[in-house]
Tab-separated table of C-alpha atoms and ligand atoms in Angstrom:
chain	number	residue	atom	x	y	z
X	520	UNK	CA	0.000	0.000	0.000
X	521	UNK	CA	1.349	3.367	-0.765
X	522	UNK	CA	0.282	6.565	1.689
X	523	UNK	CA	1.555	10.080	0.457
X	524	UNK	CA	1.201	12.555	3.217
X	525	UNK	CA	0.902	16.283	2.757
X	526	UNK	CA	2.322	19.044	4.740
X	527	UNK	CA	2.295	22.889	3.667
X	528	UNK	CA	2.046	25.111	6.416
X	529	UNK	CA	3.773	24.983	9.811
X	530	UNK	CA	0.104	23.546	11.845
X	531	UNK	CA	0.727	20.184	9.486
X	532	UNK	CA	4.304	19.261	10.433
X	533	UNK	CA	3.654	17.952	14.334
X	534	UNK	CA	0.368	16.228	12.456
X	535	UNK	CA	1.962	14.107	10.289
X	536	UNK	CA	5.426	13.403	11.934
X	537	UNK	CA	3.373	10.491	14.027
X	538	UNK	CA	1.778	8.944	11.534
X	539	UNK	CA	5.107	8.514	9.980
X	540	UNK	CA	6.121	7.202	13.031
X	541	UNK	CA	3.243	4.728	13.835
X	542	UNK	CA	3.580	3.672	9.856
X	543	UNK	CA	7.549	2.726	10.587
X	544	UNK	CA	6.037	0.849	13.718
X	545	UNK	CA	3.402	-0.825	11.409
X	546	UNK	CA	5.981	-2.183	9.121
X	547	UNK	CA	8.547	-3.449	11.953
X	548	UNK	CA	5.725	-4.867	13.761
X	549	UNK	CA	4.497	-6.417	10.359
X	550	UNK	CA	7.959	-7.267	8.584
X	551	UNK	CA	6.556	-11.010	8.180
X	552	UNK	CA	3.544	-9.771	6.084
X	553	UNK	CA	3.880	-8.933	2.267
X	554	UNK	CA	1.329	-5.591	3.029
X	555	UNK	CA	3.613	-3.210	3.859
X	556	UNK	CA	2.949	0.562	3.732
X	557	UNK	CA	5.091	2.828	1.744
X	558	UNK	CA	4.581	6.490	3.047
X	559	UNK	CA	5.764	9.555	1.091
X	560	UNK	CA	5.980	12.737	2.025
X	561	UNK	CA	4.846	15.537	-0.125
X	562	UNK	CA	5.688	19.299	1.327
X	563	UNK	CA	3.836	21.735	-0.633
X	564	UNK	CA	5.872	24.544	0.311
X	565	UNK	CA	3.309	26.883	1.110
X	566	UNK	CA	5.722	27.993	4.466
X	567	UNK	CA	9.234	28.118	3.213
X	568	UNK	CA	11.308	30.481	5.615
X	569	UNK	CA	13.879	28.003	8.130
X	570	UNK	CA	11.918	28.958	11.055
X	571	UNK	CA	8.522	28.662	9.532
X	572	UNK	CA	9.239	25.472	7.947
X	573	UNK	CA	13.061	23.462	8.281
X	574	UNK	CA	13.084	24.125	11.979
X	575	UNK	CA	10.216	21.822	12.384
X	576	UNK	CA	11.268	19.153	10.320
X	577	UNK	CA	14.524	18.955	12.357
X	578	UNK	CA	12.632	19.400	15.943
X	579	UNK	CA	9.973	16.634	14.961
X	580	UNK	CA	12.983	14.251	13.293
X	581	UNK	CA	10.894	13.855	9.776
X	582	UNK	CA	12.440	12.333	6.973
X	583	UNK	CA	13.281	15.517	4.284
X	584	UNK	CA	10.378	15.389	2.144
X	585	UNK	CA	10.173	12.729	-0.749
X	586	UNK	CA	8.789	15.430	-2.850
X	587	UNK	CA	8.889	19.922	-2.455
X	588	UNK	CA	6.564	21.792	-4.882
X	589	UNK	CA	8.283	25.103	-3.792
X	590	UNK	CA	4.931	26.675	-4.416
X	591	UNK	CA	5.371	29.744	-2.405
X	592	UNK	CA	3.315	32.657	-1.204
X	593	UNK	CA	0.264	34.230	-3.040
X	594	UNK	CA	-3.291	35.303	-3.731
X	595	UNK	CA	-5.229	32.360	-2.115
X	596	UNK	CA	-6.580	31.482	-5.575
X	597	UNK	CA	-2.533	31.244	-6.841
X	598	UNK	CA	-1.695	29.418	-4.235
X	599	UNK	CA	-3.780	26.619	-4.519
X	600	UNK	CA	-3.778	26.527	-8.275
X	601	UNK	CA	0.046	26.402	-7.775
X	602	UNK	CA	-0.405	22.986	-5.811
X	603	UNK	CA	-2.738	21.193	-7.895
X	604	UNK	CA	-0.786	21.807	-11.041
X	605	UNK	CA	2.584	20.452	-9.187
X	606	UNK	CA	0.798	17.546	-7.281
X	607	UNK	CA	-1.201	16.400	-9.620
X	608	UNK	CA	2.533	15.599	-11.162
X	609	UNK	CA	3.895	13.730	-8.156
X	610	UNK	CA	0.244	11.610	-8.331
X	611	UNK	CA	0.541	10.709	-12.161
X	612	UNK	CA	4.320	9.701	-11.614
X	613	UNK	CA	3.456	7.716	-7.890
X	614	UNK	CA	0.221	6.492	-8.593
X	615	UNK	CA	-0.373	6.311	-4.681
X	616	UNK	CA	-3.267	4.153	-2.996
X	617	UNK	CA	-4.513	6.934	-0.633
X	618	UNK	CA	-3.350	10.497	-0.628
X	619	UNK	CA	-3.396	12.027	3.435
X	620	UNK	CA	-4.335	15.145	3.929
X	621	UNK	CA	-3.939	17.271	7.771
X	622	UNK	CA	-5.923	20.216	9.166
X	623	UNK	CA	-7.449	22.849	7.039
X	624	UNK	CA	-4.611	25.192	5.339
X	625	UNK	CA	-4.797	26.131	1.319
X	626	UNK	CA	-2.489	22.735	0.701
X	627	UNK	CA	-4.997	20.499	2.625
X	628	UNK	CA	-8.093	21.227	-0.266
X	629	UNK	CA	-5.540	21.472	-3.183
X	630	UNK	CA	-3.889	17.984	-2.701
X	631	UNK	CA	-7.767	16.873	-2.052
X	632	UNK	CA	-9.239	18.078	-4.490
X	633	UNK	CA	-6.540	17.053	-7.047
X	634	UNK	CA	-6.420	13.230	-5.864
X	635	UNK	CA	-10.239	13.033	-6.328
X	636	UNK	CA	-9.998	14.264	-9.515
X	637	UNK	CA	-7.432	11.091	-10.269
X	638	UNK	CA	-10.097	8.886	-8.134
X	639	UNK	CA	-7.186	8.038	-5.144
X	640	UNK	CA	-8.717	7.937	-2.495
X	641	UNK	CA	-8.469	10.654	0.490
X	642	UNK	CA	-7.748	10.430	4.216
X	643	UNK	CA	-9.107	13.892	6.322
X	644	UNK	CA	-6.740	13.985	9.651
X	645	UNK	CA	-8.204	16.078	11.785
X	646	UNK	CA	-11.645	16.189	9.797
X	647	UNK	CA	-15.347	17.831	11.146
X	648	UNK	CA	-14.174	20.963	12.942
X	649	UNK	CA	-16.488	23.705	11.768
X	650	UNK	CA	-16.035	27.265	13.059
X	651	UNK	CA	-19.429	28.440	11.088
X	652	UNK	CA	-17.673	31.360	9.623
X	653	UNK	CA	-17.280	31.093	6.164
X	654	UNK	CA	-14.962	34.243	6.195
X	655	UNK	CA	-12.165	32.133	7.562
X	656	UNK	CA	-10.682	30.845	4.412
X	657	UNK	CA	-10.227	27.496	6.900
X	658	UNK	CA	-13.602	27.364	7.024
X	659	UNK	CA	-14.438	26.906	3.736
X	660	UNK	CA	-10.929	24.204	3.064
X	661	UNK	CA	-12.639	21.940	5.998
X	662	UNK	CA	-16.205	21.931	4.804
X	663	UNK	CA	-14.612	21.193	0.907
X	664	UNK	CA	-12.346	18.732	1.990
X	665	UNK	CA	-14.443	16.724	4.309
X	666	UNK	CA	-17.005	16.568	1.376
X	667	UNK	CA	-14.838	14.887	-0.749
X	668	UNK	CA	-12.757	12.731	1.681
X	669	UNK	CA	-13.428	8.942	1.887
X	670	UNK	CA	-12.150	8.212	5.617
X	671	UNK	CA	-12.502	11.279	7.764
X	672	UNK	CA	-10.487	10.960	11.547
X	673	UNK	CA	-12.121	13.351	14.188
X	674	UNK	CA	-10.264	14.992	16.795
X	675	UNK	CA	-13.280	15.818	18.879
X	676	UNK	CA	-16.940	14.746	19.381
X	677	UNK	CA	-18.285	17.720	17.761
X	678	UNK	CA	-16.746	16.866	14.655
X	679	UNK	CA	-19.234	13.773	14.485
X	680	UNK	CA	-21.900	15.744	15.437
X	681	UNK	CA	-21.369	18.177	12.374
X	682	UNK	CA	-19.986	15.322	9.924
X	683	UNK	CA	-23.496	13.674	10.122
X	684	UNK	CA	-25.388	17.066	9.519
X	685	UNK	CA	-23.824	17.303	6.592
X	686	UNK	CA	-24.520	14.052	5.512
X	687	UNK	CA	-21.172	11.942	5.545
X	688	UNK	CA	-21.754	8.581	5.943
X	689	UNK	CA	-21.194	7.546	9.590
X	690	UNK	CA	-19.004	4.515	8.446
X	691	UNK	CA	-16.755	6.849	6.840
X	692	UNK	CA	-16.251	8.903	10.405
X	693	UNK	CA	-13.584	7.384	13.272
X	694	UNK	CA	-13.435	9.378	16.281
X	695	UNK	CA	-9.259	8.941	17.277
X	696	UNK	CA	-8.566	11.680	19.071
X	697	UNK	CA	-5.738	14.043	18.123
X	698	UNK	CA	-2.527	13.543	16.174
X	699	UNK	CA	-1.298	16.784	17.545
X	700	UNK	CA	-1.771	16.004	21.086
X	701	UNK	CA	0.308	12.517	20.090
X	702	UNK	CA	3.164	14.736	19.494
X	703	UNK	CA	2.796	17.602	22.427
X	704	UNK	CA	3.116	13.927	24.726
X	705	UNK	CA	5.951	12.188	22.507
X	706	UNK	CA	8.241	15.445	22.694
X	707	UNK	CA	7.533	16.153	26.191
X	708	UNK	CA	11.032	15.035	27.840
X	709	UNK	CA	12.631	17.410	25.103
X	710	UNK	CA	9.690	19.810	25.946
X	711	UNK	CA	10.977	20.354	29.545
X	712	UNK	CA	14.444	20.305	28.761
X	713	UNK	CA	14.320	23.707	26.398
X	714	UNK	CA	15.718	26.604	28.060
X	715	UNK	CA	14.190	28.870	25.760
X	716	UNK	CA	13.212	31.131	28.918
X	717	UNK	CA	16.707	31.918	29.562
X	718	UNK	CA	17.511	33.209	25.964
X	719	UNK	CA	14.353	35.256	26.469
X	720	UNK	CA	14.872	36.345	29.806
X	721	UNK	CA	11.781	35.375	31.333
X	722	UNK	CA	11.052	33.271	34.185
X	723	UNK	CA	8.772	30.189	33.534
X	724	UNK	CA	5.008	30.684	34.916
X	725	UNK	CA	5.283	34.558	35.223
X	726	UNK	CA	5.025	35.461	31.754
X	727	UNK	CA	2.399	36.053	28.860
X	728	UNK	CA	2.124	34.410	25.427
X	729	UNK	CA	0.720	35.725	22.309
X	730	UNK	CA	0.376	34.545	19.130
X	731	UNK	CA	-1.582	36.700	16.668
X	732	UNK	CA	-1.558	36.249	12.732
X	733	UNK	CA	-5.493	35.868	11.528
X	734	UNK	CA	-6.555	37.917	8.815
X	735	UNK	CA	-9.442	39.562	10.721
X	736	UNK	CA	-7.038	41.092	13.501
X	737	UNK	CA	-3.690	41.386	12.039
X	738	UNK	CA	-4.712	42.945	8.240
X	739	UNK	CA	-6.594	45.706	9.209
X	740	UNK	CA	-4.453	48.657	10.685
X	741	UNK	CA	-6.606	49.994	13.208
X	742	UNK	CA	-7.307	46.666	14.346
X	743	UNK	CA	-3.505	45.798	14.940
X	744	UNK	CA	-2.912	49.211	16.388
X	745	UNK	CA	-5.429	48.394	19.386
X	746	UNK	CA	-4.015	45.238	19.693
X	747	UNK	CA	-0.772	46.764	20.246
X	748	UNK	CA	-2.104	48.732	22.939
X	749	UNK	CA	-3.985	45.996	24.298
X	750	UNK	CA	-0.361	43.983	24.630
X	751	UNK	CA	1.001	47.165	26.131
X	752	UNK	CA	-1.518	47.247	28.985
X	753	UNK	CA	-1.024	43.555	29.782
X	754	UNK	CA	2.821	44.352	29.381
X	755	UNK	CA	2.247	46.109	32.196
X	756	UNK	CA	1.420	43.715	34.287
X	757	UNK	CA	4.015	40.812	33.155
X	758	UNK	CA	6.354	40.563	30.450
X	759	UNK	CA	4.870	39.713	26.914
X	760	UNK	CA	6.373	36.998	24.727
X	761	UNK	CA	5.275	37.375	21.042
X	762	UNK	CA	7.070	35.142	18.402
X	763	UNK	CA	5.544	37.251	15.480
X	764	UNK	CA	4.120	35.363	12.315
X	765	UNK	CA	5.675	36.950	8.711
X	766	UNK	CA	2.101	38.058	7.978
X	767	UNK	CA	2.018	39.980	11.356
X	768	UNK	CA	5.365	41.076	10.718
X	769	UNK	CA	5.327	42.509	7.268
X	770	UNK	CA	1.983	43.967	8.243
X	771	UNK	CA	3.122	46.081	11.836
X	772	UNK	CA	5.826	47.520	9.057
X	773	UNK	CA	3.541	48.266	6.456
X	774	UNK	CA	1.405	49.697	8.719
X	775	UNK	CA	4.073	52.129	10.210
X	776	UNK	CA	3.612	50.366	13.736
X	777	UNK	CA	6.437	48.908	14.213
X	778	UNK	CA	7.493	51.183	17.316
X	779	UNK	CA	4.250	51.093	18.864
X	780	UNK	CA	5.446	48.064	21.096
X	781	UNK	CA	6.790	48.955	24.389
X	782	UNK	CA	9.743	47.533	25.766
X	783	UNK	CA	8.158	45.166	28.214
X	784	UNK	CA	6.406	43.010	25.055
X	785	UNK	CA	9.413	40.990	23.821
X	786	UNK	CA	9.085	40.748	20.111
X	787	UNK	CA	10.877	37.258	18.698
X	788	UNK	CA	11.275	35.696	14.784
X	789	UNK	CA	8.946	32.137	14.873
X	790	UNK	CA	9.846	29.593	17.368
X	791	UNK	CA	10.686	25.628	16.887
X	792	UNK	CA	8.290	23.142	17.443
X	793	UNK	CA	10.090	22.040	20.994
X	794	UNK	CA	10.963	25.716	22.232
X	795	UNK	CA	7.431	27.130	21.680
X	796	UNK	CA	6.032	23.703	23.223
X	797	UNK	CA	8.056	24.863	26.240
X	798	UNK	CA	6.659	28.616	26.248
X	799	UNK	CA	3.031	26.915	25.903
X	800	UNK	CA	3.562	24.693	29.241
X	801	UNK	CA	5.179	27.524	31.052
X	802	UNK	CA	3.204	30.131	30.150
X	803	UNK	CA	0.710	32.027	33.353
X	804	UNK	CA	-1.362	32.668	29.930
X	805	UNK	CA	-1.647	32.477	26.519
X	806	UNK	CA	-3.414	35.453	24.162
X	807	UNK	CA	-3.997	34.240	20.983
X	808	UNK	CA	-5.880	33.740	17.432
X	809	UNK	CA	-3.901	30.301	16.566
X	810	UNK	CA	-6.374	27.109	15.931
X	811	UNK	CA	-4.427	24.485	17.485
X	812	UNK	CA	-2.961	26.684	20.273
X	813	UNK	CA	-6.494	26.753	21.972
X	814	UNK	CA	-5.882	22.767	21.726
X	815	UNK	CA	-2.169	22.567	23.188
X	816	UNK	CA	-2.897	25.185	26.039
X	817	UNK	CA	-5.607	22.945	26.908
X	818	UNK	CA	-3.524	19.625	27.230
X	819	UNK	CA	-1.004	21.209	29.238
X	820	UNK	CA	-3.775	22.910	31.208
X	821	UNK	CA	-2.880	26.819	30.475
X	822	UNK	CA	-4.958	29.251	30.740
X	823	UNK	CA	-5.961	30.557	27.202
X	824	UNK	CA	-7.494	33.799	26.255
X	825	UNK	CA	-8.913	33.277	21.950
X	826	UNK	CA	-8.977	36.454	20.283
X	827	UNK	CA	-11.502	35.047	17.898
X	828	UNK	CA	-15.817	35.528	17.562
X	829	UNK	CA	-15.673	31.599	16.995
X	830	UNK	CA	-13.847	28.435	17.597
X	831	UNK	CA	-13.696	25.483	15.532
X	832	UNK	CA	-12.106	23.928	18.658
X	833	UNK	CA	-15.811	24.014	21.219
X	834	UNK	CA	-14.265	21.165	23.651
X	835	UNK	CA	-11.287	23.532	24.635
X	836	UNK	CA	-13.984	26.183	25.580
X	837	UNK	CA	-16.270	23.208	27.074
X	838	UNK	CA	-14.209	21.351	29.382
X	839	UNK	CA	-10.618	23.063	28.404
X	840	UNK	CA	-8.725	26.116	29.903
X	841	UNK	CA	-9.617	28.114	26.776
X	842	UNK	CA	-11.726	31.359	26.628
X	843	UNK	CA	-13.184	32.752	23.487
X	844	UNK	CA	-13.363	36.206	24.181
X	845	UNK	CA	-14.285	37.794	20.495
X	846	UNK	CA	-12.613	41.100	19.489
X	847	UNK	CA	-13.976	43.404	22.681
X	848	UNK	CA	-10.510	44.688	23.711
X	849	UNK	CA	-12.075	45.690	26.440
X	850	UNK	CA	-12.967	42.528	28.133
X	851	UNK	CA	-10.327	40.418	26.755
X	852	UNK	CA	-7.967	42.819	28.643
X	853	UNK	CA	-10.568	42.165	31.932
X	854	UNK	CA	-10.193	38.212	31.639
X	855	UNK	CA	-6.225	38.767	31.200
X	856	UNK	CA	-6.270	40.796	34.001
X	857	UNK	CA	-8.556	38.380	36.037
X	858	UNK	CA	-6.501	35.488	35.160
X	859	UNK	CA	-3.069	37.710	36.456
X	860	UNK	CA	-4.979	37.854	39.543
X	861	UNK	CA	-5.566	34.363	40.135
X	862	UNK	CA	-8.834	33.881	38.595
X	863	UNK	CA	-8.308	30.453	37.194
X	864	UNK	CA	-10.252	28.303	34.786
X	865	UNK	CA	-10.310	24.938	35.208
X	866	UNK	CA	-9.807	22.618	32.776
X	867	UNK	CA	-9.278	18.776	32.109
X	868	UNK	CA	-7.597	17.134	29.034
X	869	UNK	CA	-10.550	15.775	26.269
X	870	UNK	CA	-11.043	12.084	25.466
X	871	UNK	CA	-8.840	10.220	23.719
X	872	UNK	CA	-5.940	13.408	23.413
X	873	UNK	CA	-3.599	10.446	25.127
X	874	UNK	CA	-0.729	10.067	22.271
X	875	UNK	CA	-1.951	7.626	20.935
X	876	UNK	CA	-4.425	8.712	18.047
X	877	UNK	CA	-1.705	7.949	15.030
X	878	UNK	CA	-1.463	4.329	16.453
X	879	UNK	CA	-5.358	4.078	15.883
X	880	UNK	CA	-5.248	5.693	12.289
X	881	UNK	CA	-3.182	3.393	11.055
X	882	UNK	CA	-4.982	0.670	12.426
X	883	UNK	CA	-8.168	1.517	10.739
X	884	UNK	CA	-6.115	2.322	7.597
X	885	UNK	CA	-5.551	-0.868	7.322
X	886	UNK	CA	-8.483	-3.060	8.225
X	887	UNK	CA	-10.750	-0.351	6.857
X	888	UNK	CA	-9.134	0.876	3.823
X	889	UNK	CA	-8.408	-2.030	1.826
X	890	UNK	CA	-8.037	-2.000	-1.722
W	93	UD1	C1	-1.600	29.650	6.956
W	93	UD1	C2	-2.960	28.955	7.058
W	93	UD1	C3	-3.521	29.137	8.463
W	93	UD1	C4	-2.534	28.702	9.526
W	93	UD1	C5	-1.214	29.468	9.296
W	93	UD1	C6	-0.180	29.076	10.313
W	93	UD1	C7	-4.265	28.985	4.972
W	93	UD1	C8	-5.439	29.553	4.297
W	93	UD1	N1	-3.916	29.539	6.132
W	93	UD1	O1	-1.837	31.043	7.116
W	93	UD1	O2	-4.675	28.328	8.581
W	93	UD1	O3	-3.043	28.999	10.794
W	93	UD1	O4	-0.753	29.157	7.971
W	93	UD1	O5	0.968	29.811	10.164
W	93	UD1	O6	-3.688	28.045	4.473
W	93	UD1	N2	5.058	34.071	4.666
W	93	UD1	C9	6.425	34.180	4.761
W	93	UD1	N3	7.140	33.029	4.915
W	93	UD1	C10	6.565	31.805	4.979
W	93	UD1	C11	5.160	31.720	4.858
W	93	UD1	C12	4.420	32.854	4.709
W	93	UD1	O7	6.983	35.268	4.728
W	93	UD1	O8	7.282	30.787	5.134
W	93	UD1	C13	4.271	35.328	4.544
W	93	UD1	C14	4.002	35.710	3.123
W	93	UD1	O9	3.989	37.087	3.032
W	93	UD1	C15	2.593	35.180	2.907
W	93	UD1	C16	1.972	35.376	4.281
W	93	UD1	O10	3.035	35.136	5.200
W	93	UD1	O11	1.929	35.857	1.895
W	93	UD1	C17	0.833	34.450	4.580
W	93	UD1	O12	1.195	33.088	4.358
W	93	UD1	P1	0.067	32.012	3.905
W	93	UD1	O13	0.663	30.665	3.823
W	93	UD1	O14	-0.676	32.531	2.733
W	93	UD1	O15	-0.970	32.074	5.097
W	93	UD1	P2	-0.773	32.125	6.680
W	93	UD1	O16	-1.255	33.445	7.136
W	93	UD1	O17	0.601	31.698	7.099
């Protein structure tokens, strides 16, 4: 059986580096059969900078990529134009069984879209999360892919729920839990040995993280200039850590906002996988607009303030540490201040998020998706 796996975007890297890992366990634990699984890996390129992209694949110790389209930045309608036309090369030449897709960026509905045009079959890791706002360009990638995927793995019961109102066959649906959570728990011994504090010069559970690079907040200037002052006020109150996304970046300068900032918010390029893991755990709290941030704050059991009108993500606002606070400044800055103050949310870790979700995909690959 032959598996190519795409990744694009820095969210897919720590998704698919265990099912690589739990496909080389398949094959040791299976060297007596003749079904063996080749898995390729197919990296879109749609992050290319080191610390956007290389940095990961050295932190999560994946294989360099079998194949890299180089596609690049652009307009989103480039972009994934730019993928199908290069994948749809790799497929003709590879002629893969199944063609796994990850999460919801521009690569995830190009490379789906272009296998179901060749009839190969698609896997959806990660599949049924619905934020209900069709202005999130995610929004619309999920609700594509998922249409047109053949065996969709859910991360969280909700994702059922909305699989089955939009009429995907329940035998199609597996409810494994989450691939990303597999690698938060595989990495944790490197996790607590990162002394990323010290080259920041913080001290661990007495600072604030933020992570902000969604259209709606960071394209707009007015927008970003009150959440600059926003991060000023809080900066106030405890140093800031913000590893700054190139879209965030590019835009602050654009802008003319650069020196906005104050000194107490500590501006830094994009972190690796293990050293952002590590400001995650340690963090007092976590501001941000990041997807699976809401998800990794509530494993380690952080307290998480989402800059966001909706999540995708419900069971880190349900039973997690995570707040969805919408765009009111004004209370988001409230909360923050709350949570400074003691004013804890509980939270406990969702079913299944035990490490072991990539372990139970490839299972069902292969009594489920046989040829
Ligand atoms: C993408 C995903 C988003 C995910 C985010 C994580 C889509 C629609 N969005 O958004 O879901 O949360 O990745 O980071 O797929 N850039 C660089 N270097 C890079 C990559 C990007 O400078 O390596 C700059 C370019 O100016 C580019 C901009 O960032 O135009 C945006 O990149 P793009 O991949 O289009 O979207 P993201 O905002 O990163």
């Amino acid at each position: 059986m032959k598996i190519i796996s795409v990744v694009g975007a820095r969210p897919n890297f720590m998704k698919v580096a265990p099912i690589h890992r739990a496909i080389k366990k398949y094959n040791s634990d299976h060297s007596n059969l003749t079904t063996q699984i080749s898995h390729l890996i197919c990296h879109t390129g749609q992050h290319y900078d080191e610390k956007m992209s290389k940095v990961f694949f050295e932190d999560l110790e994946l294989p360099k990529p079998d194949y890299y389209l180089g596609v690049g930045s652009g307009s989103h309608a480039e972009q994934t134009a730019k993928v199908m036309v290069e994948f749809e090369k790799v497929l003709l030449y590879e002629k893969p069984d199944l063609v796994l897709v990850v999460g919801d960026v521009n690569s995830t509905i190009a490379c789906s879209l272009t296998a179901k045009k060749l009839h190969i079959k698609i896997i959806h890791v990660e599949a049924g999360l619905r934020s209900f706002d069709m202005e999130m360009p995610e929004e619309i990638n999920r609700i594509l892919t998922d249409r047109i995927s053949d065996y969709l793995f859910v991360t969280e019961k909700s994702g059922i729920e909305n699989l089955k109102n939009e009429g995907i066959p329940d035998e199609n649906v597996f409810f494994v839990g989450h691939v990303m959570i597999d690698s938060a728990k595989y990495y944790l011994p490197k996790t607590e040995k990162s002394i990323i504090h010290n080259d920041l010069g913080i001290d661990k559970g007495e600072f604030v993280l933020v992570t902000l690079h969604r259209p709606s907040n960071v394209d707009n200037k007015s927008s970003l200039k009150k959440l600059i002052h926003f991060l000023n006020t809080i900066g106030e109150k405890r140093k800031v850590v913000f590893p700054i996304h190139p879209r965030t970046k590019n835009n602050l300068s654009k802008f003319g906002i650069n020196e906005l900032l104050n000194e107490n918010v500590i501006l830094s390029e994009p972190i690796g996988y293990i050293d952002f893991q590590a400001l995650i755990k340690n963090a007092e709290l976590i501001i941000t607009d990041s997807g699976g941030i809401q998800e990794e704050s509530t494993f380690y059991g952080v307290q998480c303030i989402t800059l966001r009108n909706s999540t995708e993500r419900p069971i880190t606002c349900e039973i997690g540490t995570n707040q969805l606070l919408g765009t009111d400044l004004e209370k988001a800055e409230k909360t923050a201040l709350d949570v400074l103050g003691g004013n804890l949310k509980e939270g406990s870790i969702p079913d299944k998020w035990d490490g072991n979700a990539a372990e139970r995909i490839v299972t069902i690959i292969m009594e489920k998706c046989s040829l």
